[in-house]
Coordinates of N, CA and C in Angstrom, one line a residue:
X1 N -25.1 -32.3 -45.2 CA -25.9 -33.0 -44.1 C -26.9 -32.0 -43.6
X2 N -26.6 -30.6 -43.4 CA -27.5 -29.8 -42.7 C -28.7 -29.5 -43.6
X3 N -28.4 -29.7 -45.0 CA -29.6 -29.6 -46.0 C -30.6 -30.8 -45.8
X4 N -30.2 -31.6 -45.4 CA -30.9 -33.0 -45.3 C -31.6 -33.1 -44.1
X5 N -31.5 -32.2 -43.1 CA -32.3 -32.1 -41.9 C -33.6 -31.4 -42.1
X6 N -33.6 -30.4 -43.2 CA -34.9 -29.9 -43.6 C -35.8 -30.7 -44.4
X7 N -35.2 -31.5 -45.4 CA -36.1 -32.3 -46.2 C -35.4 -33.5 -46.8
X8 N -35.8 -34.6 -47.3 CA -35.2 -35.7 -47.7 C -35.2 -35.7 -49.3
X9 N -35.6 -34.6 -49.9 CA -35.9 -34.5 -51.3 C -35.5 -33.2 -51.7
X10 N -34.4 -33.2 -52.5 CA -33.6 -31.9 -52.8 C -33.1 -31.9 -54.2
X11 N -33.3 -30.7 -54.8 CA -32.7 -30.6 -56.0 C -31.6 -29.4 -56.1
X12 N -30.4 -29.9 -56.6 CA -29.3 -28.8 -56.4 C -29.0 -28.3 -57.7
X13 N -29.2 -27.0 -58.0 CA -29.0 -26.4 -59.3 C -27.8 -25.6 -59.2
X14 N -27.1 -25.6 -60.4 CA -25.8 -24.7 -60.4 C -25.3 -24.6 -62.0
X15 N -24.5 -23.9 -62.3 CA -24.0 -23.6 -63.7 C -22.8 -24.6 -63.8
X16 N -22.5 -25.0 -65.2 CA -21.4 -25.9 -65.4 C -20.2 -25.7 -64.8
X17 N -19.5 -26.6 -64.3 CA -18.3 -26.4 -63.6 C -18.3 -25.9 -62.2
X18 N -19.7 -25.7 -61.6 CA -19.6 -25.1 -60.3 C -19.4 -26.2 -59.2
X19 N -19.3 -27.2 -59.5 CA -19.0 -28.3 -58.3 C -20.2 -29.3 -58.1
X20 N -21.2 -29.3 -58.9 CA -22.4 -30.1 -58.6 C -21.9 -31.6 -58.5
X21 N -21.1 -32.0 -59.4 CA -20.8 -33.5 -59.4 C -19.9 -33.9 -58.2
X22 N -19.0 -32.9 -57.9 CA -18.3 -33.2 -56.6 C -19.1 -33.3 -55.4
X23 N -20.1 -32.4 -55.4 CA -21.1 -32.2 -54.1 C -21.9 -33.5 -54.0
X24 N -22.4 -33.9 -55.2 CA -23.1 -35.2 -55.4 C -22.4 -36.4 -55.0
X25 N -21.1 -36.4 -55.4 CA -20.2 -37.6 -54.9 C -20.1 -37.7 -53.4
X26 N -19.9 -36.4 -52.9 CA -19.6 -36.4 -51.4 C -20.8 -36.6 -50.7
X27 N -22.0 -36.3 -51.1 CA -23.3 -36.6 -50.5 C -23.6 -38.1 -50.6
X28 N -23.3 -38.7 -51.7 CA -23.6 -40.1 -51.9 C -22.7 -40.8 -50.9
X29 N -21.4 -40.4 -50.8 CA -20.5 -41.1 -49.8 C -21.0 -41.1 -48.4
X30 N -21.5 -39.7 -48.0 CA -22.1 -39.6 -46.7 C -23.2 -40.5 -46.5
X31 N -24.1 -40.7 -47.5 CA -25.3 -41.5 -47.3 C -25.0 -42.9 -47.5
X32 N -23.8 -43.3 -47.8 CA -23.6 -44.8 -48.1 C -23.9 -45.3 -49.2
X33 N -24.2 -44.6 -50.4 CA -24.7 -45.2 -51.5 C -23.8 -44.7 -52.8
X34 N -23.9 -45.1 -54.0 CA -23.2 -45.0 -55.0 C -24.1 -43.8 -55.9
X35 N -23.5 -42.7 -56.3 CA -23.9 -41.8 -57.2 C -24.3 -42.3 -58.6
X36 N -25.3 -42.0 -59.2 CA -25.7 -42.4 -60.6 C -25.8 -41.1 -61.5
X37 N -25.6 -41.4 -62.7 CA -26.1 -40.3 -63.5 C -27.5 -40.6 -63.9
X38 N -28.1 -39.4 -64.4 CA -29.6 -39.6 -64.8 C -29.7 -40.6 -65.9
X39 N -28.8 -40.4 -66.9 CA -28.9 -41.2 -68.1 C -28.8 -42.8 -67.8
X40 N -27.8 -43.1 -66.9 CA -27.8 -44.4 -66.5 C -28.9 -44.9 -65.6
X41 N -29.4 -44.1 -64.7 CA -30.3 -44.6 -63.6 C -31.7 -44.7 -64.6
X42 N -31.8 -43.9 -65.5 CA -33.0 -44.0 -66.4 C -33.2 -45.5 -66.9
X43 N -32.0 -46.1 -67.4 CA -31.9 -47.4 -68.0 C -31.8 -48.5 -67.1
X44 N -31.1 -48.3 -66.1 CA -30.7 -49.5 -65.2 C -31.4 -49.5 -64.0
X45 N -31.7 -48.2 -63.2 CA -32.4 -48.3 -62.0 C -31.5 -49.0 -61.0
X46 N -32.2 -49.5 -60.0 CA -31.5 -50.3 -59.0 C -32.6 -51.3 -58.4
X47 N -31.9 -52.5 -58.1 CA -32.7 -53.6 -57.3 C -33.2 -53.2 -55.9
X48 N -32.3 -52.4 -55.4 CA -32.3 -52.0 -53.9 C -33.6 -51.3 -53.5
X49 N -34.2 -51.4 -52.4 CA -35.4 -50.6 -52.1 C -35.1 -49.9 -50.8
X50 N -35.7 -48.8 -50.6 CA -35.7 -48.1 -49.3 C -34.4 -47.6 -49.0
X51 N -33.6 -47.0 -50.0 CA -32.4 -46.4 -49.9 C -32.2 -45.1 -50.3
X52 N -31.2 -44.3 -49.9 CA -31.2 -42.9 -50.5 C -30.8 -43.0 -52.1
X53 N -31.3 -42.1 -53.0 CA -30.9 -42.0 -54.3 C -30.3 -40.8 -54.6
X54 N -29.1 -40.8 -55.3 CA -28.3 -39.7 -55.6 C -28.1 -39.6 -57.0
X55 N -28.6 -38.6 -57.8 CA -28.6 -38.8 -59.3 C -27.9 -37.3 -59.8
X56 N -26.9 -37.6 -60.5 CA -26.2 -36.2 -61.1 C -26.6 -36.1 -62.5
X57 N -26.4 -35.0 -63.0 CA -26.6 -34.7 -64.5 C -28.0 -35.0 -65.0
X58 N -29.0 -34.4 -64.2 CA -30.2 -34.5 -64.7 C -30.5 -33.7 -66.0
X59 N -29.8 -32.6 -66.1 CA -29.8 -31.5 -67.3 C -29.4 -32.3 -68.5
X60 N -28.4 -33.4 -68.5 CA -27.9 -34.0 -69.7 C -29.1 -34.9 -70.4
X61 N -29.9 -35.5 -69.6 CA -31.1 -36.3 -69.9 C -32.2 -35.4 -70.3
X62 N -32.5 -34.3 -69.7 CA -33.6 -33.4 -69.8 C -33.5 -32.7 -71.3
X63 N -32.1 -32.5 -71.7 CA -31.8 -31.8 -72.8 C -32.2 -32.7 -74.1
X64 N -32.0 -34.0 -73.9 CA -32.1 -34.8 -75.2 C -33.4 -35.7 -75.2
X65 N -34.1 -35.9 -74.1 CA -35.4 -36.8 -74.0 C -36.2 -36.7 -72.9
X66 N -37.4 -35.9 -73.2 CA -38.4 -35.5 -72.2 C -39.0 -36.8 -71.7
X67 N -39.2 -38.0 -72.5 CA -39.7 -39.2 -72.0 C -38.7 -39.9 -71.0
X68 N -37.5 -39.6 -71.2 CA -36.5 -40.2 -70.4 C -36.6 -39.7 -69.1
X69 N -37.0 -38.4 -68.9 CA -37.1 -37.9 -67.5 C -38.2 -38.5 -66.7
X70 N -39.4 -39.0 -67.5 CA -40.4 -39.6 -66.7 C -40.0 -41.1 -66.5
X71 N -39.0 -41.7 -67.4 CA -38.6 -42.9 -67.0 C -37.7 -43.0 -65.8
X72 N -36.9 -41.9 -65.8 CA -36.0 -41.8 -64.6 C -36.7 -41.6 -63.3
X73 N -37.9 -40.8 -63.3 CA -38.6 -40.5 -62.1 C -39.3 -41.7 -61.7
X74 N -39.7 -42.6 -62.6 CA -40.5 -43.8 -62.5 C -39.7 -44.8 -61.7
X75 N -38.4 -44.8 -62.3 CA -37.4 -45.8 -61.7 C -37.0 -45.4 -60.3
X76 N -37.0 -44.0 -60.1 CA -36.6 -43.6 -58.6 C -37.8 -44.0 -57.8
X77 N -39.1 -43.7 -58.3 CA -40.3 -44.0 -57.3 C -40.4 -45.5 -57.0
X78 N -39.9 -46.4 -58.0 CA -39.9 -48.0 -57.6 C -39.1 -48.3 -56.6
X79 N -38.0 -47.6 -56.4 CA -37.2 -47.9 -55.1 C -37.7 -47.6 -53.7
X80 N -38.8 -46.8 -53.8 CA -39.4 -46.2 -52.5 C -38.2 -45.8 -51.7
X81 N -37.6 -44.6 -52.1 CA -36.4 -44.0 -51.6 C -36.6 -43.4 -50.3
X82 N -35.7 -43.5 -49.4 CA -35.6 -42.8 -48.2 C -35.3 -41.2 -48.3
X83 N -34.6 -41.0 -49.6 CA -34.0 -39.7 -49.7 C -33.8 -39.5 -51.2
X84 N -34.1 -38.5 -51.9 CA -33.6 -38.3 -53.2 C -33.0 -37.0 -53.4
X85 N -31.8 -37.0 -54.1 CA -31.0 -35.8 -54.4 C -30.7 -35.9 -55.8
X86 N -31.0 -34.7 -56.5 CA -30.8 -34.6 -57.9 C -30.0 -33.3 -58.2
X87 N -29.2 -33.4 -59.1 CA -28.4 -32.2 -59.5 C -28.8 -31.8 -61.0
X88 N -28.8 -30.5 -61.4 CA -29.1 -30.2 -62.8 C -28.4 -28.8 -63.0
X89 N -28.2 -28.5 -64.1 CA -28.0 -27.1 -64.6 C -29.2 -26.4 -64.4
X90 N -29.3 -25.2 -64.0 CA -30.3 -24.3 -63.7 C -31.2 -24.3 -64.9
X91 N -30.6 -24.2 -66.1 CA -31.4 -24.0 -67.4 C -32.4 -25.2 -67.7
X92 N -32.0 -26.3 -67.2 CA -32.8 -27.5 -67.4 C -33.9 -27.9 -66.4
X93 N -33.9 -27.1 -65.5 CA -34.9 -27.6 -64.3 C -35.8 -26.3 -64.2
X94 N -37.1 -26.6 -64.4 CA -38.2 -25.6 -64.4 C -39.4 -26.2 -63.5
X95 N -40.4 -25.2 -63.4 CA -41.6 -25.7 -62.7 C -42.3 -27.1 -63.0
X96 N -42.2 -27.3 -64.4 CA -42.7 -28.5 -64.9 C -41.9 -29.8 -64.2
X97 N -40.6 -29.6 -64.1 CA -39.7 -30.6 -63.5 C -40.2 -30.9 -62.2
X98 N -40.2 -29.8 -61.4 CA -40.7 -29.9 -60.0 C -42.0 -30.5 -59.7
X99 N -43.1 -30.2 -60.7 CA -44.3 -30.9 -60.6 C -44.1 -32.4 -60.9
X100 N -43.4 -32.6 -61.9 CA -43.3 -34.2 -62.3 C -42.6 -34.9 -61.1
X101 N -41.6 -34.3 -60.4 CA -40.9 -34.9 -59.3 C -41.8 -35.2 -58.3
X102 N -42.7 -34.2 -57.9 CA -43.8 -34.4 -56.9 C -44.6 -35.5 -57.2
X103 N -45.1 -35.5 -58.4 CA -46.1 -36.5 -59.0 C -45.6 -37.9 -58.9
X104 N -44.4 -38.1 -59.3 CA -43.8 -39.5 -59.3 C -43.3 -39.8 -57.8
X105 N -42.6 -38.9 -57.1 CA -42.0 -39.2 -55.9 C -43.0 -39.2 -54.7
X106 N -44.0 -38.3 -54.8 CA -44.9 -38.1 -53.7 C -44.4 -37.0 -52.8
X107 N -43.5 -36.3 -53.2 CA -42.8 -35.2 -52.2 C -42.4 -34.0 -53.1
X108 N -42.9 -32.7 -52.9 CA -42.3 -31.7 -53.7 C -40.7 -31.5 -53.0
X109 N -39.9 -31.3 -54.0 CA -38.4 -31.1 -53.6 C -38.2 -29.8 -53.4
X110 N -37.2 -29.7 -52.4 CA -36.6 -28.4 -52.0 C -35.5 -28.0 -53.2
X111 N -35.8 -27.0 -54.0 CA -34.9 -26.6 -54.9 C -33.9 -25.6 -54.4
X112 N -32.7 -25.8 -54.4 CA -31.5 -25.0 -54.0 C -30.6 -24.6 -55.0
X113 N -29.8 -23.6 -54.9 CA -28.7 -23.2 -55.8 C -27.5 -23.1 -55.1
X114 N -26.4 -23.8 -55.8 CA -25.2 -23.5 -55.3 C -24.6 -22.2 -55.4
X115 N -24.0 -21.6 -54.3 CA -23.6 -20.3 -54.2 C -22.1 -20.3 -54.8
X116 N -21.6 -19.1 -55.3 CA -20.3 -18.9 -55.9 C -19.3 -19.2 -54.7
X117 N -18.2 -19.7 -54.9 CA -17.2 -19.9 -53.9 C -16.6 -18.5 -53.6
X118 N -16.4 -18.2 -52.2 CA -15.8 -16.9 -52.0 C -14.3 -17.1 -51.9
X119 N -13.4 -16.1 -51.7 CA -12.0 -16.1 -51.8 C -11.6 -17.1 -50.9
X120 N -12.0 -17.3 -49.6 CA -11.3 -18.3 -48.7 C -11.6 -19.7 -49.2
X121 N -12.8 -19.9 -49.8 CA -13.1 -21.2 -50.5 C -12.2 -21.5 -51.6
X122 N -12.0 -20.4 -52.4 CA -11.0 -20.5 -53.5 C -9.8 -21.0 -53.3
X123 N -9.4 -20.3 -52.1 CA -8.0 -20.6 -51.6 C -7.9 -21.9 -51.1
X124 N -8.9 -22.5 -50.5 CA -8.9 -23.9 -49.9 C -8.8 -24.8 -51.2
X125 N -9.7 -24.5 -52.1 CA -9.8 -25.4 -53.4 C -8.4 -25.4 -53.9
X126 N -7.8 -24.4 -54.0 CA -6.5 -24.2 -54.7 C -5.5 -24.9 -54.0
X127 N -5.5 -24.8 -52.8 CA -4.3 -25.5 -51.9 C -4.5 -27.0 -52.0
X128 N -5.9 -27.4 -51.9 CA -6.1 -28.9 -51.9 C -5.7 -29.6 -53.2
X129 N -6.0 -28.8 -54.1 CA -5.8 -29.2 -55.7 C -4.3 -29.2 -55.9
X130 N -3.6 -28.2 -55.7 CA -2.2 -27.9 -56.1 C -1.1 -28.5 -55.1
X131 N -1.6 -28.4 -53.8 CA -0.8 -28.7 -52.7 C 0.4 -27.7 -52.6
X132 N 0.0 -26.5 -52.9 CA 0.9 -25.2 -52.7 C 0.3 -24.1 -51.9
X133 N 1.0 -23.4 -51.5 CA 0.7 -22.3 -50.6 C 0.6 -20.8 -51.1
X134 N 0.7 -20.7 -52.6 CA 0.8 -19.5 -53.1 C -0.4 -19.0 -53.8
X135 N -1.6 -19.1 -53.2 CA -2.9 -18.7 -53.7 C -2.8 -17.3 -54.1
X136 N -2.3 -16.4 -53.4 CA -2.4 -15.1 -53.7 C -1.6 -14.5 -54.9
X137 N -0.3 -15.3 -55.0 CA 0.3 -15.1 -56.2 C -0.3 -15.3 -57.4
X138 N -1.0 -16.5 -57.3 CA -1.8 -17.1 -58.3 C -2.9 -16.2 -58.7
X139 N -3.7 -15.7 -57.6 CA -4.6 -14.8 -57.9 C -4.3 -13.5 -58.5
X140 N -3.4 -12.9 -58.1 CA -2.8 -11.8 -58.6 C -2.2 -11.8 -60.0
X141 N -1.8 -13.0 -60.4 CA -1.4 -13.3 -61.8 C -2.7 -13.5 -62.7
X142 N -3.8 -14.0 -62.2 CA -5.0 -14.3 -62.8 C -5.7 -12.8 -63.1
X143 N -5.6 -12.1 -62.1 CA -6.2 -10.7 -62.0 C -5.6 -9.7 -63.2
X144 N -4.2 -10.0 -63.5 CA -3.6 -9.3 -64.3 C -4.2 -9.4 -65.8
X145 N -4.8 -10.4 -66.1 CA -5.5 -10.8 -67.4 C -7.0 -10.8 -67.3
X146 N -7.5 -10.1 -66.2 CA -9.0 -9.9 -66.1 C -9.7 -11.1 -66.0
X147 N -9.3 -12.3 -65.3 CA -9.9 -13.4 -65.5 C -10.5 -13.8 -64.0
X148 N -10.2 -12.9 -62.9 CA -10.5 -13.3 -61.6 C -12.0 -13.6 -61.4
X149 N -12.7 -12.9 -62.2 CA -14.2 -13.0 -62.1 C -14.8 -14.3 -62.3
X150 N -14.0 -15.4 -62.9 CA -14.6 -16.7 -63.0 C -13.9 -17.7 -62.1
X151 N -13.0 -17.2 -61.3 CA -12.4 -17.9 -60.4 C -13.4 -18.7 -59.3
X152 N -14.5 -18.0 -59.0 CA -15.5 -18.8 -58.2 C -16.1 -20.1 -58.8
X153 N -15.8 -20.2 -60.1 CA -16.2 -21.6 -60.6 C -15.0 -22.5 -60.4
X154 N -15.2 -23.5 -59.8 CA -13.9 -24.5 -59.3 C -13.4 -25.1 -60.5
X155 N -14.2 -25.4 -61.5 CA -13.5 -26.0 -62.8 C -12.6 -25.1 -63.4
X156 N -12.9 -23.8 -63.6 CA -11.9 -22.8 -64.0 C -10.8 -22.6 -63.2
X157 N -11.0 -22.4 -61.8 CA -10.0 -22.2 -61.1 C -8.8 -23.4 -61.1
X158 N -9.4 -24.8 -61.2 CA -8.5 -25.7 -61.4 C -7.6 -25.6 -62.7
X159 N -8.4 -25.3 -63.9 CA -7.7 -25.1 -65.1 C -6.5 -24.2 -65.0
X160 N -7.0 -22.8 -64.4 CA -6.0 -21.7 -64.3 C -4.9 -22.2 -63.4
X161 N -5.2 -23.0 -62.4 CA -4.1 -23.4 -61.4 C -3.2 -24.3 -62.1
X162 N -3.6 -25.2 -63.0 CA -2.8 -26.0 -63.7 C -1.7 -25.2 -64.7
X163 N -2.4 -24.2 -65.3 CA -1.7 -23.4 -66.3 C -0.7 -22.5 -65.4
X164 N -1.0 -22.2 -64.3 CA -0.2 -21.3 -63.3 C 1.1 -22.1 -63.1
X165 N 0.9 -23.3 -62.6 CA 2.0 -24.3 -62.3 C 2.9 -24.5 -63.5
X166 N 2.1 -24.9 -64.6 CA 2.9 -25.3 -65.6 C 3.8 -23.9 -66.1
X167 N 3.3 -22.7 -66.0 CA 4.0 -21.6 -66.7 C 5.0 -21.0 -65.6
X168 N 5.3 -21.9 -64.5 CA 6.3 -21.4 -63.3 C 5.7 -20.1 -62.8
X169 N 4.4 -19.9 -62.7 CA 3.9 -18.8 -62.0 C 3.8 -17.4 -62.9
X170 N 4.0 -17.5 -64.0 CA 4.0 -16.3 -64.9 C 3.2 -16.6 -66.1
X171 N 2.0 -15.9 -66.4 CA 1.4 -16.1 -67.5 C 1.7 -15.1 -68.7
X172 N 1.8 -15.4 -69.8 CA 2.2 -14.5 -70.9 C 1.0 -13.8 -71.6
X173 N -0.2 -14.5 -71.7 CA -1.2 -13.8 -72.3 C -2.5 -14.7 -72.0
X174 N -3.7 -14.2 -72.3 CA -4.9 -14.9 -72.0 C -4.7 -16.2 -72.9
X175 N -4.5 -16.0 -74.3 CA -4.3 -17.2 -75.1 C -3.5 -18.3 -74.6
X176 N -2.4 -18.0 -74.1 CA -1.4 -18.8 -73.4 C -2.1 -19.7 -72.2
X177 N -2.9 -18.9 -71.4 CA -3.5 -19.4 -70.2 C -4.5 -20.6 -70.6
X178 N -5.3 -20.2 -71.5 CA -6.4 -21.2 -72.0 C -5.7 -22.4 -72.6
X179 N -4.8 -22.1 -73.5 CA -4.0 -23.2 -74.3 C -3.4 -24.0 -73.2
X180 N -2.6 -23.6 -72.2 CA -2.1 -24.5 -71.3 C -3.1 -25.2 -70.5
X181 N -4.2 -24.6 -70.1 CA -5.3 -25.2 -69.4 C -5.9 -26.6 -70.2
X182 N -6.1 -26.1 -71.5 CA -6.6 -27.2 -72.4 C -5.7 -28.3 -72.6
X183 N -4.3 -28.0 -72.9 CA -3.3 -29.1 -73.0 C -3.2 -29.8 -71.8
X184 N -3.5 -29.3 -70.5 CA -3.5 -30.1 -69.2 C -4.7 -31.1 -69.3
X185 N -5.8 -30.5 -69.7 CA -7.0 -31.4 -69.7 C -6.8 -32.5 -70.6
X186 N -6.1 -32.3 -71.9 CA -5.9 -33.3 -72.8 C -4.9 -34.2 -72.4
X187 N -3.9 -33.8 -71.6 CA -3.0 -34.8 -71.0 C -3.6 -35.7 -70.0
X188 N -4.6 -35.3 -69.2 CA -5.2 -36.0 -68.3 C -5.9 -37.2 -69.0
X189 N -6.5 -36.9 -70.2 CA -7.2 -37.9 -71.0 C -6.1 -38.7 -71.8
X190 N -5.0 -38.3 -72.2 CA -4.0 -38.8 -72.9 C -2.6 -38.5 -72.5
X191 N -1.8 -39.2 -71.6 CA -0.6 -38.9 -71.1 C 0.5 -38.6 -72.1
X192 N 0.2 -38.9 -73.4 CA 1.3 -38.8 -74.5 C 1.3 -37.3 -75.0
X193 N 0.2 -36.5 -74.7 CA 0.2 -35.2 -75.1 C 1.2 -34.3 -74.5
X194 N 1.9 -33.7 -75.2 CA 3.1 -32.8 -74.8 C 2.5 -31.5 -74.1
X195 N 3.2 -30.8 -73.1 CA 3.0 -29.5 -72.5 C 3.2 -28.5 -73.4
X196 N 2.4 -27.5 -73.4 CA 2.4 -26.3 -74.3 C 3.5 -25.4 -73.6
X197 N 4.7 -24.9 -74.3 CA 5.7 -24.2 -73.8 C 5.4 -22.7 -73.8
X198 N 5.0 -22.3 -75.0 CA 4.9 -20.9 -75.3 C 3.9 -20.7 -76.5
X199 N 3.3 -19.5 -76.6 CA 2.6 -19.2 -77.8 C 2.9 -17.6 -78.2

């Protein structure tokens, strides 16, 4: 919300798994609209006019189809939006994208980068995700295997938290941490996948 007091036209850049989609969903909810992916909005757009537009995953479209980016921006412009927020991986947003945005939308966007989550924010994510109060035990266990440097990425933090819970708070080795994490992701997609017991 503080971000939107400065401008109504924002591009949020971050690396994979850094929390872009969650942020965009949260912003869309606060603005009272539905978040859309760039690929979907490019094809479907919206019949509504004069509303906020929240677009996730610009990078996925930019990687595969430059003309699709122009279609996306044209569809956004047609809505005469009161606010536009787009998320992208840093690698897929450049000066040309900023110029195209300004040309179609009529406003130069404020380009911002998501900062890494500090320890207190990591603790909060861990507690909200696992409903447990043993973050420092978890962090100590992750540090034993020299993986703490990627905990600021919420996607990895959640994967490692799943593995920590599955292994009853004791990791065997790096290979087992990643195997348990991947097995947990697979079970989310297919509940019939069995847990990894040990490697």
